[in-house]
Every structure is written in structure tokens, then in C-alpha cells.
Amino acid sequence: MKARNAFLVLLTAGVVGSAAWLVFFSPVLGVRSIEIVGNLTVTSEHIKQQAAVPDLHPLATVDLADVQARVLGIRQLATAKVDRVWPGTLKIEVVEREPVAVIPAGGRFAVVDKQGVVIEVKDTSPFMLPLLKVDRPAAGDPATMAALQVVQALPPVVAGKVRQVRAASAEGVTLELSDGRTVLWGGADRAEEKGRILVSLLGRKATLYDVSSPDVVTLK
């Protein structure tokens, strides 16, 4: 009886040990594919290279946080989520940063997202993105962030007409339209109300539209 129990214990230990070896050390349950989801402009190959997970590396021992950090080294990506999909797939779901404006940078043009993060730098200004002019362009700079908030809040019919956004301060955002007209927007507050009023005013002939205080709107 004792011999039988000992045999069962050894057998169980052997099975557990073999299972642990298969999961944590063997290539049998290793990474055989990497699935990339959510990318539009960043290639899947680029993301896989940045993830730097060797083929057949045991899936159970992949450090998901480390992979996520490496993938987020691609500045075009805003978020990344890494998961294991058994038996052998590593799934990386990403969200790309959306370009909203362009900032002049030493003869070149920095494309930024709504948080002021530089996505890429181009030799020419991308078509259809407004040019942002502030004294100290940077993520976290009050004037920069106010201008980006305004750009994000513009009604589509207005956003398509904006050529340039100036911000002397967080409360002094000005829009220059493609036809030469100017809009004094003010701060980023009451954006929906300002946008609605501006849409109704653009049909009236003027060179300057002041919606900085929606309660007292002026045209010149």
C-alpha cells in the first residue's frame, strides 16, 4: 500500500513537473505568432520588431508590461495592450495618435496630437492640418494646450476652413481661415456654444468675427 502511494506521488510529481516544463520552458507552448490589432499607419512588422519577442519564447514567461513599454516607444502610438492567447499567440492591440495640428520647427514641421505629443516631423506642412503658432510650443504649455483644445472642439464645417491657429496665451486663441477672415476665439471654454454661434455668423460678410465672449458677439 505504501509502495503504491509512493508511486502515485512520484507519478503526480512527474506529471506536474512535465506540465510546468511544457508551459514555462518548452517551445511547445511558445510564441508562434504575434497578432497586431488597431494599427492604421504603423506597419505590423514595425510593431513586431519593437515588441522584440523571439519566436517560440515560452508564452507564459513573456513579460507583458515590458512588451507594452517597448511598443509604446513608437511615438505614433497612444496606447498598447498586450495579451496572451493560448496556445501560442501574443496579441498586441494598439491605438494610434491622431494628428490634429502642425507646429513649425526649424524649417520643418512637427505633426502633433491633441496632447501636444510630436507624432512625426516632416519637411513640408501636411495638407488639411492647421498651422499652430505659439510662443513656447510644448506639451503642457497652457497656450499650446488651449489652442489644441480649440482645434479639437471646432465644428467640422469650421475646422475645414482653418488655416492657422495663433495663441498668445491660453485665453487668446485666434483662428485664421483659408479665405483670409479672422476669428477671435478666446479661451477653450464654452467651445460648443462658440462653435454654434460661429457657424451661424460665417454666412454674414465680415473680416473679423469675435466669439471670445458668446454673450457679446461682434463682427467687423
mmCIF file with all atom_site columns, N, CA and C in Angstrom, residues 93-138:
data_model
loop_
_atom_site.group_PDB
_atom_site.id
_atom_site.type_symbol
_atom_site.label_atom_id
_atom_site.label_alt_id
_atom_site.label_comp_id
_atom_site.label_asym_id
_atom_site.label_entity_id
_atom_site.label_seq_id
_atom_site.pdbx_PDB_ins_code
_atom_site.Cartn_x
_atom_site.Cartn_y
_atom_site.Cartn_z
_atom_site.occupancy
_atom_site.B_iso_or_equiv
_atom_site.pdbx_formal_charge
_atom_site.auth_seq_id
_atom_site.auth_comp_id
_atom_site.auth_asym_id
_atom_site.auth_atom_id
_atom_site.pdbx_PDB_model_num
ATOM 1   N N  . GLU A 1 93  ? -2.802 44.996 -29.058 1.00 0.00 ? 93  GLU A N  1
ATOM 2   C CA . GLU A 1 93  ? -3.846 45.904 -29.540 1.00 0.00 ? 93  GLU A CA 1
ATOM 3   C C  . GLU A 1 93  ? -3.399 47.344 -29.307 1.00 0.00 ? 93  GLU A C  1
ATOM 4   N N  . VAL A 1 94  ? -3.358 48.135 -30.370 1.00 0.00 ? 94  VAL A N  1
ATOM 5   C CA . VAL A 1 94  ? -2.826 49.490 -30.265 1.00 0.00 ? 94  VAL A CA 1
ATOM 6   C C  . VAL A 1 94  ? -3.859 50.531 -30.704 1.00 0.00 ? 94  VAL A C  1
ATOM 7   N N  . VAL A 1 95  ? -3.643 51.745 -30.233 1.00 0.00 ? 95  VAL A N  1
ATOM 8   C CA . VAL A 1 95  ? -4.414 52.901 -30.701 1.00 0.00 ? 95  VAL A CA 1
ATOM 9   C C  . VAL A 1 95  ? -3.405 53.947 -31.144 1.00 0.00 ? 95  VAL A C  1
ATOM 10  N N  . GLU A 1 96  ? -3.520 54.397 -32.374 1.00 0.00 ? 96  GLU A N  1
ATOM 11  C CA . GLU A 1 96  ? -2.569 55.368 -32.904 1.00 0.00 ? 96  GLU A CA 1
ATOM 12  C C  . GLU A 1 96  ? -2.955 56.789 -32.494 1.00 0.00 ? 96  GLU A C  1
ATOM 13  N N  . ARG A 1 97  ? -1.946 57.626 -32.365 1.00 0.00 ? 97  ARG A N  1
ATOM 14  C CA . ARG A 1 97  ? -2.198 59.041 -32.097 1.00 0.00 ? 97  ARG A CA 1
ATOM 15  C C  . ARG A 1 97  ? -2.795 59.685 -33.343 1.00 0.00 ? 97  ARG A C  1
ATOM 16  N N  . GLU A 1 98  ? -3.758 60.568 -33.135 1.00 0.00 ? 98  GLU A N  1
ATOM 17  C CA . GLU A 1 98  ? -4.408 61.242 -34.248 1.00 0.00 ? 98  GLU A CA 1
ATOM 18  C C  . GLU A 1 98  ? -3.801 62.628 -34.444 1.00 0.00 ? 98  GLU A C  1
ATOM 19  N N  . PRO A 1 99  ? -3.255 62.924 -35.624 1.00 0.00 ? 99  PRO A N  1
ATOM 20  C CA . PRO A 1 99  ? -2.689 64.251 -35.865 1.00 0.00 ? 99  PRO A CA 1
ATOM 21  C C  . PRO A 1 99  ? -3.780 65.314 -35.907 1.00 0.00 ? 99  PRO A C  1
ATOM 22  N N  . VAL A 1 100 ? -3.548 66.442 -35.200 1.00 0.00 ? 100 VAL A N  1
ATOM 23  C CA . VAL A 1 100 ? -4.568 67.499 -35.182 1.00 0.00 ? 100 VAL A CA 1
ATOM 24  C C  . VAL A 1 100 ? -4.015 68.857 -35.615 1.00 0.00 ? 100 VAL A C  1
ATOM 25  N N  . ALA A 1 101 ? -2.688 69.028 -35.557 1.00 0.00 ? 101 ALA A N  1
ATOM 26  C CA . ALA A 1 101 ? -2.114 70.325 -35.921 1.00 0.00 ? 101 ALA A CA 1
ATOM 27  C C  . ALA A 1 101 ? -0.646 70.157 -36.270 1.00 0.00 ? 101 ALA A C  1
ATOM 28  N N  . VAL A 1 102 ? -0.085 71.228 -36.837 1.00 0.00 ? 102 VAL A N  1
ATOM 29  C CA . VAL A 1 102 ? 1.315  71.233 -37.237 1.00 0.00 ? 102 VAL A CA 1
ATOM 30  C C  . VAL A 1 102 ? 2.005  72.434 -36.595 1.00 0.00 ? 102 VAL A C  1
ATOM 31  N N  . ILE A 1 103 ? 3.208  72.212 -36.045 1.00 0.00 ? 103 ILE A N  1
ATOM 32  C CA . ILE A 1 103 ? 3.972  73.286 -35.417 1.00 0.00 ? 103 ILE A CA 1
ATOM 33  C C  . ILE A 1 103 ? 5.266  73.485 -36.191 1.00 0.00 ? 103 ILE A C  1
ATOM 34  N N  . PRO A 1 104 ? 5.566  74.712 -36.642 1.00 0.00 ? 104 PRO A N  1
ATOM 35  C CA . PRO A 1 104 ? 6.838  74.968 -37.325 1.00 0.00 ? 104 PRO A CA 1
ATOM 36  C C  . PRO A 1 104 ? 8.002  74.640 -36.391 1.00 0.00 ? 104 PRO A C  1
ATOM 37  N N  . ALA A 1 105 ? 9.016  73.977 -36.925 1.00 0.00 ? 105 ALA A N  1
ATOM 38  C CA . ALA A 1 105 ? 10.152 73.573 -36.094 1.00 0.00 ? 105 ALA A CA 1
ATOM 39  C C  . ALA A 1 105 ? 11.441 73.649 -36.906 1.00 0.00 ? 105 ALA A C  1
ATOM 40  N N  . GLY A 1 106 ? 12.101 74.800 -36.866 1.00 0.00 ? 106 GLY A N  1
ATOM 41  C CA . GLY A 1 106 ? 13.393 74.951 -37.528 1.00 0.00 ? 106 GLY A CA 1
ATOM 42  C C  . GLY A 1 106 ? 13.379 74.652 -39.006 1.00 0.00 ? 106 GLY A C  1
ATOM 43  N N  . GLY A 1 107 ? 12.424 75.191 -39.715 1.00 0.00 ? 107 GLY A N  1
ATOM 44  C CA . GLY A 1 107 ? 12.332 74.942 -41.150 1.00 0.00 ? 107 GLY A CA 1
ATOM 45  C C  . GLY A 1 107 ? 11.602 73.676 -41.513 1.00 0.00 ? 107 GLY A C  1
ATOM 46  N N  . ARG A 1 108 ? 11.236 72.892 -40.518 1.00 0.00 ? 108 ARG A N  1
ATOM 47  C CA . ARG A 1 108 ? 10.455 71.687 -40.751 1.00 0.00 ? 108 ARG A CA 1
ATOM 48  C C  . ARG A 1 108 ? 9.125  71.804 -39.997 1.00 0.00 ? 108 ARG A C  1
ATOM 49  N N  . PHE A 1 109 ? 8.331  70.748 -39.999 1.00 0.00 ? 109 PHE A N  1
ATOM 50  C CA . PHE A 1 109 ? 7.000  70.829 -39.417 1.00 0.00 ? 109 PHE A CA 1
ATOM 51  C C  . PHE A 1 109 ? 6.741  69.606 -38.541 1.00 0.00 ? 109 PHE A C  1
ATOM 52  N N  . ALA A 1 110 ? 6.458  69.871 -37.256 1.00 0.00 ? 110 ALA A N  1
ATOM 53  C CA . ALA A 1 110 ? 6.168  68.796 -36.305 1.00 0.00 ? 110 ALA A CA 1
ATOM 54  C C  . ALA A 1 110 ? 4.665  68.559 -36.260 1.00 0.00 ? 110 ALA A C  1
ATOM 55  N N  . VAL A 1 111 ? 4.262  67.345 -36.568 1.00 0.00 ? 111 VAL A N  1
ATOM 56  C CA . VAL A 1 111 ? 2.847  66.966 -36.505 1.00 0.00 ? 111 VAL A CA 1
ATOM 57  C C  . VAL A 1 111 ? 2.549  66.506 -35.077 1.00 0.00 ? 111 VAL A C  1
ATOM 58  N N  . VAL A 1 112 ? 1.549  67.131 -34.438 1.00 0.00 ? 112 VAL A N  1
ATOM 59  C CA . VAL A 1 112 ? 1.245  66.817 -33.044 1.00 0.00 ? 112 VAL A CA 1
ATOM 60  C C  . VAL A 1 112 ? -0.176 66.309 -32.892 1.00 0.00 ? 112 VAL A C  1
ATOM 61  N N  . ASP A 1 113 ? -0.405 65.573 -31.788 1.00 0.00 ? 113 ASP A N  1
ATOM 62  C CA . ASP A 1 113 ? -1.753 65.098 -31.486 1.00 0.00 ? 113 ASP A CA 1
ATOM 63  C C  . ASP A 1 113 ? -2.421 66.060 -30.506 1.00 0.00 ? 113 ASP A C  1
ATOM 64  N N  . LYS A 1 114 ? -3.578 65.690 -29.997 1.00 0.00 ? 114 LYS A N  1
ATOM 65  C CA . LYS A 1 114 ? -4.348 66.579 -29.134 1.00 0.00 ? 114 LYS A CA 1
ATOM 66  C C  . LYS A 1 114 ? -3.657 66.851 -27.801 1.00 0.00 ? 114 LYS A C  1
ATOM 67  N N  . GLN A 1 115 ? -2.692 66.037 -27.432 1.00 0.00 ? 115 GLN A N  1
ATOM 68  C CA . GLN A 1 115 ? -1.951 66.235 -26.188 1.00 0.00 ? 115 GLN A CA 1
ATOM 69  C C  . GLN A 1 115 ? -0.636 66.978 -26.408 1.00 0.00 ? 115 GLN A C  1
ATOM 70  N N  . GLY A 1 116 ? -0.388 67.398 -27.636 1.00 0.00 ? 116 GLY A N  1
ATOM 71  C CA . GLY A 1 116 ? 0.838  68.116 -27.925 1.00 0.00 ? 116 GLY A CA 1
ATOM 72  C C  . GLY A 1 116 ? 2.048  67.221 -28.137 1.00 0.00 ? 116 GLY A C  1
ATOM 73  N N  . VAL A 1 117 ? 1.819  65.911 -28.231 1.00 0.00 ? 117 VAL A N  1
ATOM 74  C CA . VAL A 1 117 ? 2.912  64.960 -28.456 1.00 0.00 ? 117 VAL A CA 1
ATOM 75  C C  . VAL A 1 117 ? 3.267  64.943 -29.933 1.00 0.00 ? 117 VAL A C  1
ATOM 76  N N  . VAL A 1 118 ? 4.561  65.046 -30.223 1.00 0.00 ? 118 VAL A N  1
ATOM 77  C CA . VAL A 1 118 ? 5.021  65.037 -31.621 1.00 0.00 ? 118 VAL A CA 1
ATOM 78  C C  . VAL A 1 118 ? 4.919  63.617 -32.174 1.00 0.00 ? 118 VAL A C  1
ATOM 79  N N  . ILE A 1 119 ? 4.143  63.466 -33.237 1.00 0.00 ? 119 ILE A N  1
ATOM 80  C CA . ILE A 1 119 ? 3.973  62.161 -33.872 1.00 0.00 ? 119 ILE A CA 1
ATOM 81  C C  . ILE A 1 119 ? 5.078  61.915 -34.888 1.00 0.00 ? 119 ILE A C  1
ATOM 82  N N  . GLU A 1 120 ? 5.370  62.934 -35.681 1.00 0.00 ? 120 GLU A N  1
ATOM 83  C CA . GLU A 1 120 ? 6.426  62.847 -36.675 1.00 0.00 ? 120 GLU A CA 1
ATOM 84  C C  . GLU A 1 120 ? 6.819  64.251 -37.113 1.00 0.00 ? 120 GLU A C  1
ATOM 85  N N  . VAL A 1 121 ? 7.971  64.349 -37.758 1.00 0.00 ? 121 VAL A N  1
ATOM 86  C CA . VAL A 1 121 ? 8.456  65.629 -38.266 1.00 0.00 ? 121 VAL A CA 1
ATOM 87  C C  . VAL A 1 121 ? 8.599  65.513 -39.777 1.00 0.00 ? 121 VAL A C  1
ATOM 88  N N  . LYS A 1 122 ? 8.007  66.467 -40.498 1.00 0.00 ? 122 LYS A N  1
ATOM 89  C CA . LYS A 1 122 ? 8.005  66.428 -41.958 1.00 0.00 ? 122 LYS A CA 1
ATOM 90  C C  . LYS A 1 122 ? 8.714  67.642 -42.546 1.00 0.00 ? 122 LYS A C  1
ATOM 91  N N  . ASP A 1 123 ? 9.161  67.488 -43.784 1.00 0.00 ? 123 ASP A N  1
ATOM 92  C CA . ASP A 1 123 ? 9.826  68.597 -44.478 1.00 0.00 ? 123 ASP A CA 1
ATOM 93  C C  . ASP A 1 123 ? 8.828  69.631 -44.973 1.00 0.00 ? 123 ASP A C  1
ATOM 94  N N  . THR A 1 124 ? 7.610  69.208 -45.240 1.00 0.00 ? 124 THR A N  1
ATOM 95  C CA . THR A 1 124 ? 6.561  70.128 -45.692 1.00 0.00 ? 124 THR A CA 1
ATOM 96  C C  . THR A 1 124 ? 5.347  69.982 -44.785 1.00 0.00 ? 124 THR A C  1
ATOM 97  N N  . SER A 1 125 ? 4.561  71.049 -44.704 1.00 0.00 ? 125 SER A N  1
ATOM 98  C CA . SER A 1 125 ? 3.385  71.028 -43.846 1.00 0.00 ? 125 SER A CA 1
ATOM 99  C C  . SER A 1 125 ? 2.294  70.160 -44.470 1.00 0.00 ? 125 SER A C  1
ATOM 100 N N  . PRO A 1 126 ? 1.776  69.178 -43.734 1.00 0.00 ? 126 PRO A N  1
ATOM 101 C CA . PRO A 1 126 ? 0.736  68.300 -44.268 1.00 0.00 ? 126 PRO A CA 1
ATOM 102 C C  . PRO A 1 126 ? -0.528 69.076 -44.628 1.00 0.00 ? 126 PRO A C  1
ATOM 103 N N  . PHE A 1 127 ? -1.090 68.718 -45.732 1.00 0.00 ? 127 PHE A N  1
ATOM 104 C CA . PHE A 1 127 ? -2.324 69.359 -46.202 1.00 0.00 ? 127 PHE A CA 1
ATOM 105 C C  . PHE A 1 127 ? -3.470 69.054 -45.244 1.00 0.00 ? 127 PHE A C  1
ATOM 106 N N  . MET A 1 128 ? -4.310 70.049 -45.004 1.00 0.00 ? 128 MET A N  1
ATOM 107 C CA . MET A 1 128 ? -5.536 69.923 -44.216 1.00 0.00 ? 128 MET A CA 1
ATOM 108 C C  . MET A 1 128 ? -5.312 69.971 -42.708 1.00 0.00 ? 128 MET A C  1
ATOM 109 N N  . LEU A 1 129 ? -4.061 70.131 -42.237 1.00 0.00 ? 129 LEU A N  1
ATOM 110 C CA . LEU A 1 129 ? -3.840 70.307 -40.807 1.00 0.00 ? 129 LEU A CA 1
ATOM 111 C C  . LEU A 1 129 ? -3.513 71.771 -40.534 1.00 0.00 ? 129 LEU A C  1
ATOM 112 N N  . PRO A 1 130 ? -4.159 72.388 -39.539 1.00 0.00 ? 130 PRO A N  1
ATOM 113 C CA . PRO A 1 130 ? -3.886 73.797 -39.267 1.00 0.00 ? 130 PRO A CA 1
ATOM 114 C C  . PRO A 1 130 ? -2.487 74.012 -38.699 1.00 0.00 ? 130 PRO A C  1
ATOM 115 N N  . LEU A 1 131 ? -1.899 75.147 -39.047 1.00 0.00 ? 131 LEU A N  1
ATOM 116 C CA . LEU A 1 131 ? -0.589 75.523 -38.537 1.00 0.00 ? 131 LEU A CA 1
ATOM 117 C C  . LEU A 1 131 ? -0.784 76.191 -37.184 1.00 0.00 ? 131 LEU A C  1
ATOM 118 N N  . LEU A 1 132 ? -0.075 75.705 -36.173 1.00 0.00 ? 132 LEU A N  1
ATOM 119 C CA . LEU A 1 132 ? -0.220 76.218 -34.817 1.00 0.00 ? 132 LEU A CA 1
ATOM 120 C C  . LEU A 1 132 ? 0.972  77.112 -34.474 1.00 0.00 ? 132 LEU A C  1
ATOM 121 N N  . LYS A 1 133 ? 0.693  78.357 -34.084 1.00 0.00 ? 133 LYS A N  1
ATOM 122 C CA . LYS A 1 133 ? 1.756  79.291 -33.738 1.00 0.00 ? 133 LYS A CA 1
ATOM 123 C C  . LYS A 1 133 ? 1.572  79.788 -32.316 1.00 0.00 ? 133 LYS A C  1
ATOM 124 N N  . VAL A 1 134 ? 2.512  79.404 -31.450 1.00 0.00 ? 134 VAL A N  1
ATOM 125 C CA . VAL A 1 134 ? 2.528  79.823 -30.051 1.00 0.00 ? 134 VAL A CA 1
ATOM 126 C C  . VAL A 1 134 ? 3.964  80.185 -29.683 1.00 0.00 ? 134 VAL A C  1
ATOM 127 N N  . ASP A 1 135 ? 4.133  80.924 -28.600 1.00 0.00 ? 135 ASP A N  1
ATOM 128 C CA . ASP A 1 135 ? 5.474  81.373 -28.209 1.00 0.00 ? 135 ASP A CA 1
ATOM 129 C C  . ASP A 1 135 ? 6.365  80.225 -27.733 1.00 0.00 ? 135 ASP A C  1
ATOM 130 N N  . ARG A 1 136 ? 5.781  79.319 -26.951 1.00 0.00 ? 136 ARG A N  1
ATOM 131 C CA . ARG A 1 136 ? 6.569  78.208 -26.391 1.00 0.00 ? 136 ARG A CA 1
ATOM 132 C C  . ARG A 1 136 ? 5.844  76.889 -26.654 1.00 0.00 ? 136 ARG A C  1
ATOM 133 N N  . PRO A 1 137 ? 5.882  76.408 -27.886 1.00 0.00 ? 137 PRO A N  1
ATOM 134 C CA . PRO A 1 137 ? 5.146  75.171 -28.204 1.00 0.00 ? 137 PRO A CA 1
ATOM 135 C C  . PRO A 1 137 ? 5.703  73.965 -27.463 1.00 0.00 ? 137 PRO A C  1
ATOM 136 N N  . ALA A 1 138 ? 4.849  73.341 -26.670 1.00 0.00 ? 138 ALA A N  1
ATOM 137 C CA . ALA A 1 138 ? 5.265  72.151 -25.916 1.00 0.00 ? 138 ALA A CA 1
ATOM 138 C C  . ALA A 1 138 ? 4.040  71.518 -25.283 1.00 0.00 ? 138 ALA A C  1
#
